[in-house]
RNA sequence: GCGACUAUGGCGAAGUGGUUAACGCACCAGAUUGUGGCUCUGGCAUGCGUGGGUUCGAUUCCCACUAGUCGCCCCA
């Protein structure tokens, strides 16, 4: 093999690309319905943005960034996530001054993380995400979660679960952090090396450790929910209230911490409950990030958003047996016999395409039999056959492939013949 | 980044230290002189992930690399 695709990346070939288009189209339409508009930001940003935005104690920053220096000596990074760039654009273009508040945005595009690939995990993957900036209303939280769930349901996913938690505001987090340090510090040597380091850097993440999950200290560890101050508790109650009002079932997981530093108050994930989803069961992750806009250099402004992976979404659809369009099938295949007929076919194919039909013909010198076979393979609804007889009479032989029935249609009437037929079938 | 397993034609999949690498699907041709889907016949890997090594000889043994899968970590 001369060349291989870089590790953890993938080509999306015809047959699959149609599924991507469909899924993205559904997501875009729903975003539009909810009042979100698309924003497109660069694939790479200054490294500093992610250090500040994502947090330099996170795994993403510490070991997963594709960072490089350009010829001008600038430190750049292929974006590992979408929120920091969107907030950067929001601040840079002073969109906080827009009369439309909150500003509701969505994006779709590749993200890059230097990770060991496995099922559902890639080095380049596509996230579809939304960010609502400028609202600290718990109803906003509910809307964002509702939109994510709506996208999945619209595509036909049934076996999904919404998991939520609250990290509270800064004061609550600080109080909880202190409680965690107090709880673990006496016996920290009983936990794994990572957790020992986390005690210093980010004790909250200890709760998320899979290795020490069953340790007795975990079960007795102080829950963030017990350290929410009145304001944070009230906020979380409101969020739950709105979700209930919307009829959105959810479960609370006090250990749902999420991997990015900027989260506070509401965090959530949507998981697939279909079989075969291990590490990649998280289809969507999101949360509130009040304070991030300020961190990036803007005014104090709340925000909330989510990001979902298209790869995992497609995997979940596959696991649940949901059929997606494959782009197969054409309206008509024009088969020609002989040189004269070939010329007529070339003209006819173009004419029918101009009339709005999906039409194709032979370009590799197939005989009639092979042309019919090719038409069958292309899932053509009809085949137009042209030979000397047809040319003399200016009447084509038209075969309906499903039934095998043949009729004669004058050349001049072919376009309207097919337009009528295909339109009827499409409805 | 760590551990384990895997790598044969377009796809799936047998197989062996020694001249010709099963089989199925797909594809191409013919039986059908102007007609697809069924059937029959024939064709289709100077090649067994890449690079080294052992050997008289390797697709088969060893090493490295690359890639995939699974577990860990973490996430989308």
Coordinates of C-alpha atoms (C1' of nucleotides) in Angstrom, one line a residue:
Chain A
X1 CA 0.0 0.0 0.0
X2 CA 1.6 3.3 -1.1
X3 CA -0.2 5.6 1.2
X4 CA -2.3 5.1 4.3
X5 CA -4.7 7.5 5.9
X6 CA -3.3 9.1 9.1
X7 CA -4.1 7.3 12.2
X8 CA -7.4 8.0 13.8
X9 CA -8.8 9.7 10.7
X10 CA -11.3 8.4 8.2
X11 CA -12.6 8.8 4.7
X12 CA -16.3 9.1 4.3
X13 CA -17.3 7.4 1.0
X14 CA -20.4 7.7 -1.1
X15 CA -23.1 5.7 0.5
X16 CA -22.0 7.0 3.9
X17 CA -21.6 10.7 3.0
X18 CA -25.3 10.8 2.3
X19 CA -26.0 9.7 5.8
X20 CA -23.7 12.4 7.1
X21 CA -25.5 15.0 5.0
X22 CA -28.9 13.8 6.2
X23 CA -28.0 13.8 9.9
X24 CA -26.4 17.2 9.6
X25 CA -29.4 18.5 7.7
X26 CA -31.8 17.4 10.4
X27 CA -29.7 19.0 13.1
X28 CA -29.4 22.2 11.2
X29 CA -33.2 22.4 10.6
X30 CA -33.9 21.9 14.2
X31 CA -31.4 24.5 15.3
X32 CA -33.0 26.9 12.9
X33 CA -36.4 26.1 14.5
X34 CA -35.0 26.8 17.9
X35 CA -33.5 30.1 16.8
X36 CA -29.9 29.1 16.5
X37 CA -27.8 30.4 13.6
X38 CA -24.6 28.9 12.2
X39 CA -21.2 30.3 13.1
X40 CA -18.1 29.1 11.3
X41 CA -14.7 29.5 13.0
X42 CA -11.2 28.4 11.8
X43 CA -9.9 24.8 12.2
X44 CA -6.9 26.2 14.2
X45 CA -6.6 28.9 16.8
X46 CA -3.8 30.3 18.9
X47 CA -2.8 27.7 21.5
X48 CA -3.2 30.2 24.2
X49 CA -7.0 30.2 23.6
X50 CA -7.4 26.6 24.6
X51 CA -5.0 26.9 27.5
X52 CA -7.2 29.7 28.9
X53 CA -10.5 28.4 27.7
X54 CA -10.4 24.7 28.2
X55 CA -8.1 24.8 31.2
X56 CA -4.5 23.7 31.5
X57 CA -5.2 20.9 34.0
X58 CA -7.5 19.1 31.6
X59 CA -6.5 16.0 29.7
X60 CA -7.3 17.8 26.5
X61 CA -4.7 20.4 27.1
X62 CA -2.2 18.3 28.8
X63 CA -1.9 15.5 26.3
X64 CA -4.3 15.7 23.5
X65 CA -3.7 18.8 21.5
X66 CA -2.3 19.0 18.0
X67 CA -0.1 21.9 18.5
X68 CA 2.4 23.3 16.0
X69 CA 4.4 26.3 15.2
X70 CA 3.8 28.1 11.9
X71 CA 6.5 29.8 9.8
X72 CA 6.0 33.0 11.7
X73 CA 6.8 31.3 15.0
X74 CA 3.2 31.4 16.2
X75 CA 1.9 28.7 18.5
X76 CA -1.2 27.3 17.0
X77 CA -3.4 24.3 17.8
X78 CA -6.0 22.4 15.8
X79 CA -9.1 23.0 17.7
X80 CA -9.9 20.2 20.2
X81 CA -13.4 21.5 20.9
X82 CA -15.8 24.1 19.7
X83 CA -16.8 26.3 22.6
X84 CA -13.6 28.3 23.2
X85 CA -13.4 29.3 19.5
X86 CA -17.0 30.3 19.4
X87 CA -16.6 32.4 22.6
X88 CA -13.4 33.9 21.1
X89 CA -15.4 35.0 18.0
X90 CA -18.2 36.2 20.1
X91 CA -15.8 38.5 22.0
X92 CA -13.7 39.5 19.1
X93 CA -16.6 40.6 17.0
X94 CA -18.3 42.2 20.1
X95 CA -21.4 40.1 19.5
X96 CA -22.2 40.7 23.1
X97 CA -23.4 44.1 21.9
X98 CA -25.9 42.5 19.6
X99 CA -29.5 43.4 20.3
X100 CA -30.3 39.7 19.9
X101 CA -29.8 38.3 23.4
X102 CA -29.2 35.6 24.1
X103 CA -27.1 35.0 21.0
X104 CA -27.8 31.4 19.9
X105 CA -25.3 29.8 17.7
X106 CA -24.5 26.4 16.3
X107 CA -21.5 25.0 14.5
X108 CA -20.5 21.8 12.8
X109 CA -17.0 20.7 11.9
X110 CA -14.0 18.6 12.6
X111 CA -12.2 18.6 15.9
X112 CA -8.8 17.1 16.7
X113 CA -7.5 15.3 19.7
X114 CA -4.3 13.3 19.9
X115 CA -5.7 10.1 21.3
X116 CA -5.4 6.4 20.9
X117 CA -8.2 5.5 18.4
X118 CA -10.7 2.8 19.2
X119 CA -14.4 2.3 18.4
X120 CA -16.1 5.6 18.6
X121 CA -12.9 7.5 19.2
X122 CA -10.9 9.3 16.5
X123 CA -8.2 11.9 16.2
X124 CA -10.3 13.8 13.8
X125 CA -14.0 13.7 14.5
X126 CA -16.9 15.9 13.7
X127 CA -18.8 17.7 16.4
X128 CA -22.1 19.4 16.0
X129 CA -22.7 21.9 18.8
X130 CA -24.6 24.8 20.0
X131 CA -23.8 27.7 22.3
X132 CA -26.3 30.1 23.8
X133 CA -24.6 33.2 25.1
X134 CA -26.0 35.9 27.3
X135 CA -28.7 34.1 29.3
X136 CA -28.4 32.8 32.8
X137 CA -32.0 31.6 32.8
X138 CA -32.5 28.0 33.9
X139 CA -35.1 27.8 31.1
X140 CA -32.2 28.3 28.7
X141 CA -30.5 25.2 30.2
X142 CA -33.7 23.3 29.6
X143 CA -33.9 24.5 26.0
X144 CA -30.4 23.5 25.2
X145 CA -31.0 20.0 26.5
X146 CA -34.3 19.8 24.8
X147 CA -32.7 20.7 21.5
X148 CA -30.1 17.9 21.8
X149 CA -32.7 15.4 22.7
X150 CA -35.0 16.6 19.9
X151 CA -32.2 16.0 17.4
X152 CA -31.7 12.5 18.5
X153 CA -35.4 11.7 18.6
X154 CA -36.0 13.3 15.2
X155 CA -33.4 11.0 13.7
X156 CA -35.1 8.0 15.3
X157 CA -33.0 7.2 18.3
X158 CA -35.0 5.7 21.2
X159 CA -32.5 4.2 23.5
X160 CA -30.9 7.3 24.9
X161 CA -30.7 8.7 28.4
X162 CA -30.2 12.3 29.6
X163 CA -28.0 12.5 32.6
X164 CA -27.6 15.8 34.5
X165 CA -25.8 17.2 37.4
X166 CA -24.9 20.6 38.9
X167 CA -21.5 21.8 39.9
X168 CA -22.9 24.9 41.4
X169 CA -21.3 28.4 41.3
X170 CA -17.8 29.3 42.2
X171 CA -18.5 29.5 46.0
X172 CA -20.2 26.1 46.0
X173 CA -17.4 24.6 44.0
X174 CA -14.8 26.0 46.4
X175 CA -16.6 24.7 49.4
X176 CA -17.0 21.3 47.8
X177 CA -13.3 21.3 46.8
X178 CA -12.2 21.9 50.3
X179 CA -14.5 19.2 51.6
X180 CA -13.0 16.8 49.0
X181 CA -9.4 17.6 50.0
X182 CA -10.3 17.1 53.6
X183 CA -12.0 13.8 52.8
X184 CA -9.2 12.3 50.7
X185 CA -6.0 13.9 52.0
X186 CA -5.6 11.5 55.0
X187 CA -5.8 8.4 52.9
X188 CA -4.8 9.6 49.5
X189 CA -2.0 7.0 49.2
X190 CA -4.8 4.4 48.9
X191 CA -5.8 5.8 45.6
X192 CA -4.2 5.6 42.2
X193 CA -1.3 7.8 41.1
X194 CA -3.6 9.9 38.9
X195 CA -5.9 10.6 41.8
X196 CA -3.0 11.6 44.0
X197 CA -2.0 14.2 41.5
X198 CA -5.7 15.3 41.1
X199 CA -5.9 16.1 44.8
X200 CA -3.6 19.0 44.0
X201 CA -4.8 20.0 40.6
X202 CA -8.5 19.2 40.4
X203 CA -9.9 17.1 43.3
X204 CA -13.3 17.1 41.6
X205 CA -11.9 14.8 39.0
X206 CA -11.2 12.1 41.6
X207 CA -14.9 11.4 41.7
X208 CA -14.7 10.6 38.0
X209 CA -11.9 8.1 38.3
X210 CA -12.8 4.7 36.9
X211 CA -9.9 3.0 38.6
X212 CA -10.8 3.9 42.2
X213 CA -14.5 3.8 41.5
X214 CA -15.2 1.1 44.0
X215 CA -13.0 2.4 46.8
X216 CA -14.7 2.9 50.1
X217 CA -13.6 6.6 50.1
X218 CA -15.6 7.2 46.9
X219 CA -18.9 6.0 48.3
X220 CA -18.4 8.3 51.3
X221 CA -17.0 11.2 49.4
X222 CA -18.9 14.5 49.8
X223 CA -21.4 15.0 47.0
X224 CA -21.3 18.3 45.1
X225 CA -25.1 18.4 45.5
X226 CA -24.7 18.7 49.3
X227 CA -22.4 21.7 48.9
X228 CA -24.5 23.8 46.6
X229 CA -25.3 27.1 48.2
X230 CA -28.9 28.3 48.3
X231 CA -28.6 30.2 45.0
X232 CA -27.0 27.2 43.1
X233 CA -29.5 24.8 44.6
X234 CA -32.4 27.0 43.6
X235 CA -31.0 27.2 40.1
X236 CA -30.6 23.5 39.8
X237 CA -34.2 23.0 41.1
X238 CA -35.5 25.3 38.4
X239 CA -33.6 23.5 35.6
X240 CA -35.1 20.2 36.8
X241 CA -38.5 21.8 37.0
X242 CA -38.3 23.0 33.4
X243 CA -37.1 19.6 32.2
X244 CA -40.0 18.0 33.9
X245 CA -42.4 20.5 32.4
X246 CA -41.1 19.6 28.9
X247 CA -41.7 16.0 29.7
X248 CA -38.0 15.2 29.3
X249 CA -37.0 12.3 31.4
X250 CA -33.6 12.6 33.1
X251 CA -31.4 11.0 35.8
X252 CA -29.2 12.8 38.2
X253 CA -25.6 11.7 38.5
X254 CA -23.7 13.6 41.2
X255 CA -20.4 12.3 39.7
X256 CA -21.0 13.8 36.3
X257 CA -18.1 16.2 36.3
X258 CA -17.1 16.5 32.6
X259 CA -13.6 17.1 31.4
X260 CA -13.4 20.8 30.8
X261 CA -12.6 23.3 33.4
X262 CA -15.0 25.9 32.3
X263 CA -18.2 24.2 33.4
X264 CA -20.3 25.3 36.4
X265 CA -23.9 24.9 37.4
X266 CA -25.6 22.5 34.9
X267 CA -23.6 19.7 33.3
X268 CA -25.2 17.0 31.2
X269 CA -24.5 14.1 29.0
X270 CA -26.7 12.1 26.7
X271 CA -25.7 8.4 26.6
X272 CA -26.7 5.6 24.3
X273 CA -28.2 2.5 26.0
X274 CA -27.9 0.4 22.9
X275 CA -25.7 -2.7 23.1
X276 CA -22.1 -2.5 22.2
X277 CA -21.4 1.0 23.4
X278 CA -18.7 0.9 26.0
X279 CA -16.3 3.8 26.3
X280 CA -18.1 5.6 23.5
X281 CA -21.6 5.6 25.0
X282 CA -21.5 9.3 25.5
X283 CA -23.2 10.8 22.4
X284 CA -23.4 14.3 23.6
X285 CA -21.9 16.4 26.4
X286 CA -22.6 19.9 27.5
X287 CA -23.0 22.3 30.3
X288 CA -23.1 25.9 31.5
X289 CA -20.0 28.0 31.5
X290 CA -20.7 31.3 33.2
X291 CA -17.4 33.1 33.4
X292 CA -15.8 31.8 30.3
X293 CA -16.7 34.9 28.2
X294 CA -14.9 37.0 30.8
X295 CA -12.0 34.6 30.9
X296 CA -11.6 35.0 27.1
X297 CA -11.6 38.7 27.5
X298 CA -15.2 39.7 27.1
X299 CA -17.7 41.1 29.6
X300 CA -19.3 39.0 32.3
X301 CA -21.8 37.0 30.5
X302 CA -23.3 33.6 31.1
X303 CA -23.3 30.8 28.5
X304 CA -24.4 27.2 28.0
X305 CA -24.0 24.7 25.2
X306 CA -23.4 21.2 24.1
X307 CA -21.4 19.2 21.5
X308 CA -22.4 16.0 20.0
X309 CA -20.3 13.6 17.8
X310 CA -21.6 12.8 14.4
X311 CA -19.6 9.6 14.3
X312 CA -21.2 8.4 17.5
X313 CA -24.6 9.5 16.5
X314 CA -24.3 7.4 13.3
X315 CA -23.0 4.5 15.3
X316 CA -26.0 4.7 17.6
X317 CA -28.4 4.9 14.7
X318 CA -26.7 1.9 13.2
X319 CA -26.9 0.0 16.6
X320 CA -30.6 0.8 16.8
X321 CA -31.2 -0.3 13.2
X322 CA -32.4 3.1 12.0
X323 CA -32.4 3.2 8.2
X324 CA -30.8 6.3 6.6
X325 CA -30.7 7.5 3.1
X326 CA -27.8 6.1 1.0
X327 CA -28.3 8.3 -2.1
X328 CA -28.9 5.3 -4.3
X329 CA -31.3 5.2 -7.2
X330 CA -31.7 7.3 -10.3
X331 CA -34.8 8.2 -12.4
X332 CA -33.6 7.0 -15.7
X333 CA -30.7 5.3 -17.5
X334 CA -30.3 5.9 -21.2
X335 CA -29.0 2.9 -23.1
X336 CA -27.7 3.3 -26.6
X337 CA -26.9 0.8 -29.4
X338 CA -24.4 2.0 -31.9
X339 CA -22.6 5.3 -32.7
X340 CA -25.6 7.2 -34.0
X341 CA -27.6 6.3 -30.9
X342 CA -24.8 7.2 -28.6
X343 CA -24.9 10.7 -29.9
X344 CA -28.6 10.9 -29.4
X345 CA -28.1 9.5 -25.9
X346 CA -25.6 12.1 -24.9
X347 CA -28.0 14.9 -26.0
X348 CA -31.0 13.2 -24.3
X349 CA -29.3 12.6 -21.0
X350 CA -28.3 16.3 -20.8
X351 CA -31.8 17.4 -21.8
X352 CA -33.4 15.2 -19.1
X353 CA -31.0 16.4 -16.5
X354 CA -32.0 20.0 -17.4
X355 CA -35.5 18.9 -16.8
X356 CA -34.6 18.0 -13.2
X357 CA -34.2 14.3 -13.4
X358 CA -31.5 12.1 -12.1
X359 CA -30.2 10.5 -15.3
X360 CA -27.1 8.6 -16.3
X361 CA -25.6 6.6 -19.3
X362 CA -22.8 4.3 -20.3
X363 CA -19.3 5.7 -20.6
X364 CA -17.2 2.6 -20.8
X365 CA -18.5 1.0 -24.1
X366 CA -20.8 -1.6 -22.6
X367 CA -23.1 -3.6 -24.8
X368 CA -26.8 -3.3 -24.4
X369 CA -27.0 -6.2 -22.0
X370 CA -24.3 -4.8 -19.8
X371 CA -26.0 -1.4 -20.0
X372 CA -29.2 -2.9 -18.6
X373 CA -27.2 -4.6 -15.9
X374 CA -25.5 -1.3 -15.0
X375 CA -28.9 0.4 -14.9
X376 CA -30.2 -2.3 -12.6
X377 CA -27.2 -1.8 -10.4
X378 CA -27.7 2.0 -10.3
X379 CA -31.3 1.2 -9.2
X380 CA -32.7 3.1 -12.2
X381 CA -36.5 3.3 -12.2
X382 CA -36.6 3.4 -16.0
X383 CA -34.3 2.6 -18.9
X384 CA -34.6 4.5 -22.2
X385 CA -33.3 2.4 -25.1
X386 CA -32.3 3.9 -28.3
X387 CA -31.2 2.0 -31.4
X388 CA -31.5 2.4 -35.2
X389 CA -35.2 1.7 -35.1
X390 CA -35.9 4.3 -32.4
X391 CA -33.8 6.8 -34.2
X392 CA -35.6 6.4 -37.5
X393 CA -39.0 6.8 -35.8
X394 CA -37.8 9.3 -33.2
X395 CA -39.6 7.2 -30.6
X396 CA -37.7 5.7 -27.6
X397 CA -38.4 2.3 -26.1
X398 CA -38.9 2.9 -22.4
X399 CA -38.6 0.0 -19.9
X400 CA -39.9 0.2 -16.4
X401 CA -37.4 -1.8 -14.5
X402 CA -39.5 -2.9 -11.6
X403 CA -42.3 -4.4 -13.8
X404 CA -40.3 -5.1 -16.9
X405 CA -43.0 -3.4 -18.9
X406 CA -42.0 -1.5 -22.0
X407 CA -43.7 1.4 -23.8
X408 CA -42.9 3.7 -26.6
X409 CA -42.4 7.4 -26.0
X410 CA -41.5 10.0 -28.6
X411 CA -38.2 11.7 -27.9
X412 CA -39.9 15.0 -27.4
X413 CA -42.1 13.7 -24.7
X414 CA -39.6 11.9 -22.6
X415 CA -38.9 14.7 -20.2
X416 CA -42.6 15.2 -19.3
X417 CA -43.1 11.4 -19.2
X418 CA -40.5 11.0 -16.5
X419 CA -41.3 14.2 -14.7
X420 CA -44.8 13.0 -14.2
X421 CA -43.9 9.5 -13.2
X422 CA -41.2 10.3 -10.8
X423 CA -43.1 13.1 -9.1
X424 CA -46.0 10.7 -8.6
X425 CA -43.7 8.1 -7.0
X426 CA -42.0 10.6 -4.8
X427 CA -45.2 11.5 -3.1
Chain B
rG1 C1' 0.7 7.0 26.7
rC2 C1' 0.4 1.5 28.7
rG3 C1' -1.3 -3.8 28.0
rA4 C1' -3.5 -7.7 24.7
rC5 C1' -5.1 -9.5 20.0
rU6 C1' -5.2 -9.1 14.8
rA7 C1' -3.4 -7.8 9.4
rU8 C1' -4.3 -13.1 3.0
rG9 C1' -7.7 -10.5 -4.1
rG10 C1' -12.9 -5.1 -4.4
rC11 C1' -15.4 -7.6 0.2
rG12 C1' -15.7 -12.0 3.5
rA13 C1' -12.7 -16.1 4.5
rA14 C1' -9.5 -21.1 4.4
rG15 C1' -4.4 -22.4 4.3
rU16 C1' 1.0 -24.4 4.1
rG17 C1' 8.7 -23.7 5.7
rG18 C1' 9.4 -26.0 -0.7
rU19 C1' 6.9 -26.0 -7.9
rU20 C1' -0.2 -24.3 -9.4
rA21 C1' -2.5 -19.6 -2.4
rA22 C1' -9.1 -23.2 -1.3
rC23 C1' -14.0 -21.4 -1.2
rG24 C1' -18.1 -17.7 -1.0
rC25 C1' -19.8 -12.8 -2.7
rA26 C1' -18.8 -9.0 -6.1
rC27 C1' -16.9 -8.0 -11.0
rC28 C1' -15.9 -9.3 -16.4
rA29 C1' -17.1 -12.5 -20.7
rG30 C1' -20.2 -16.2 -23.0
rA31 C1' -24.9 -19.4 -23.3
rU32 C1' -29.2 -15.0 -25.2
rU33 C1' -28.1 -12.2 -32.8
rG34 C1' -31.1 -5.1 -29.2
rU35 C1' -33.0 -6.1 -23.1
rG36 C1' -31.4 -6.3 -16.1
rG37 C1' -32.7 -9.2 -11.6
rC38 C1' -32.8 -16.5 -12.0
rU39 C1' -29.5 -20.5 -14.0
rC40 C1' -25.1 -22.7 -16.2
rU41 C1' -19.9 -22.2 -18.2
rG42 C1' -15.3 -19.7 -18.1
rG43 C1' -12.1 -15.6 -16.4
rC44 C1' -10.3 -12.7 -12.2
rA45 C1' -4.0 -12.4 -6.0
rU46 C1' 3.9 -13.3 -10.3
rG47 C1' 0.6 -12.0 -4.6
rC48 C1' -0.5 -13.1 1.4
rG49 C1' 0.0 -4.8 5.8
rU50 C1' 5.4 -2.4 5.3
rG51 C1' 10.7 -3.1 6.1
rG52 C1' 14.4 -6.2 7.8
rG53 C1' 16.3 -11.0 9.7
rU54 C1' 16.7 -16.7 10.1
rU55 C1' 16.8 -20.5 6.1
rC56 C1' 19.1 -23.8 0.4
rG57 C1' 13.9 -21.8 0.3
rA58 C1' 8.9 -17.9 3.8
rU59 C1' 2.7 -15.8 2.8
rU60 C1' 3.9 -19.5 6.7
rC61 C1' 9.4 -18.7 12.0
rC62 C1' 11.7 -14.0 14.5
rC63 C1' 12.2 -8.5 15.1
rA64 C1' 10.8 -3.6 14.1
rC65 C1' 7.3 -0.3 12.0
rU66 C1' 2.4 0.9 10.4
rA67 C1' -2.8 0.3 11.0
rG68 C1' -7.3 -1.8 13.2
rU69 C1' -10.0 -3.9 17.4
rC70 C1' -10.5 -4.6 22.8
rG71 C1' -9.1 -3.1 28.0
rC72 C1' -6.9 1.2 30.9
rC73 C1' -6.9 6.6 30.8
rC74 C1' -10.2 10.2 29.0
rC75 C1' -13.8 11.9 26.3
rA76 C1' -17.6 13.4 21.5

